[in-house]
Amino acid sequence: MTIKRIAIFCGSSKGGHPIYLEMAAALGRRLAEEKITLVYGGARVGCMGAVADACLEAGGDVIGVIPEKLKNVEIAHDGLTDLYVVKTMHERKAKMADLSDAFVALPGGAGTLEEWFEAFTWSQLGYHEKPCCLLNTHDFFNPLVTMLDHTIEEGFMNPAYRETILVENDVDSLINALQNYVYEPVVKWS
């Protein structure tokens, strides 16, 4: 699979440890080096701003997708390659999905998790065949991975779905996993 554009879901906050901003910036620079377009939520703040700024500074292309409500509170990044302003969060997620070849979550809050989980759910239901990844900076996603494993143990998730989630601890491993991703279909109801 050729990855030309990656949707990044991450916090509009900087988090409680400097490594979160550092890893977001490292990913932004690496996307530019790989000539992969960053597609993200369009904000200039927090980890979102860090990944976009680093990608742009390294000569990369960055597409933002932001709802009018958030643009109007002046958090929209004004230096992007392209910025789509949409009416709702639903439209934002759909546009980001249409524009992207893969989905990656960096540390973030409820919005980050919700956006990533929707992309992952779409994969389970067969709406797309794109990789869904977690960049596990500072072991941020360990509790989430444990919870997903618990859903399997309790009979609510097919173990094959867990295998489709790429969980990587650093940018190099993430890019390598994406470049070597091969879609393996899973039958939802059998």
CSV table of C-alpha atoms in Angstrom, one decimal, residues 20-21 35 40 50 64 71 84 93 95 102 109 123 131 138 141 166 170-171 183:
chain,number,residue,atom,x,y,z
A,20,TYR,CA,4.6,14.7,23.6
A,21,LEU,CA,5.4,17.9,21.7
A,35,LYS,CA,6.9,13.3,1.1
A,40,TYR,CA,-5.0,16.9,10.7
A,50,ALA,CA,3.6,21.1,16.8
A,64,GLY,CA,-6.1,21.1,8.0
A,71,LYS,CA,-12.0,28.4,13.5
A,84,TYR,CA,-10.9,23.1,4.8
A,93,LYS,CA,-14.0,13.3,10.3
A,95,LYS,CA,-13.3,14.9,5.1
A,102,ALA,CA,-3.9,5.9,7.1
A,109,GLY,CA,-7.9,13.6,25.1
A,123,SER,CA,-12.2,-0.5,9.4
A,131,PRO,CA,-4.2,1.2,8.6
A,138,HIS,CA,5.8,7.7,26.7
A,141,PHE,CA,-1.7,4.2,25.0
A,166,LEU,CA,-0.4,-1.0,14.6
A,170,ASP,CA,8.7,5.7,17.9
A,171,VAL,CA,8.4,7.6,14.6
A,183,TYR,CA,-4.6,-5.2,4.6
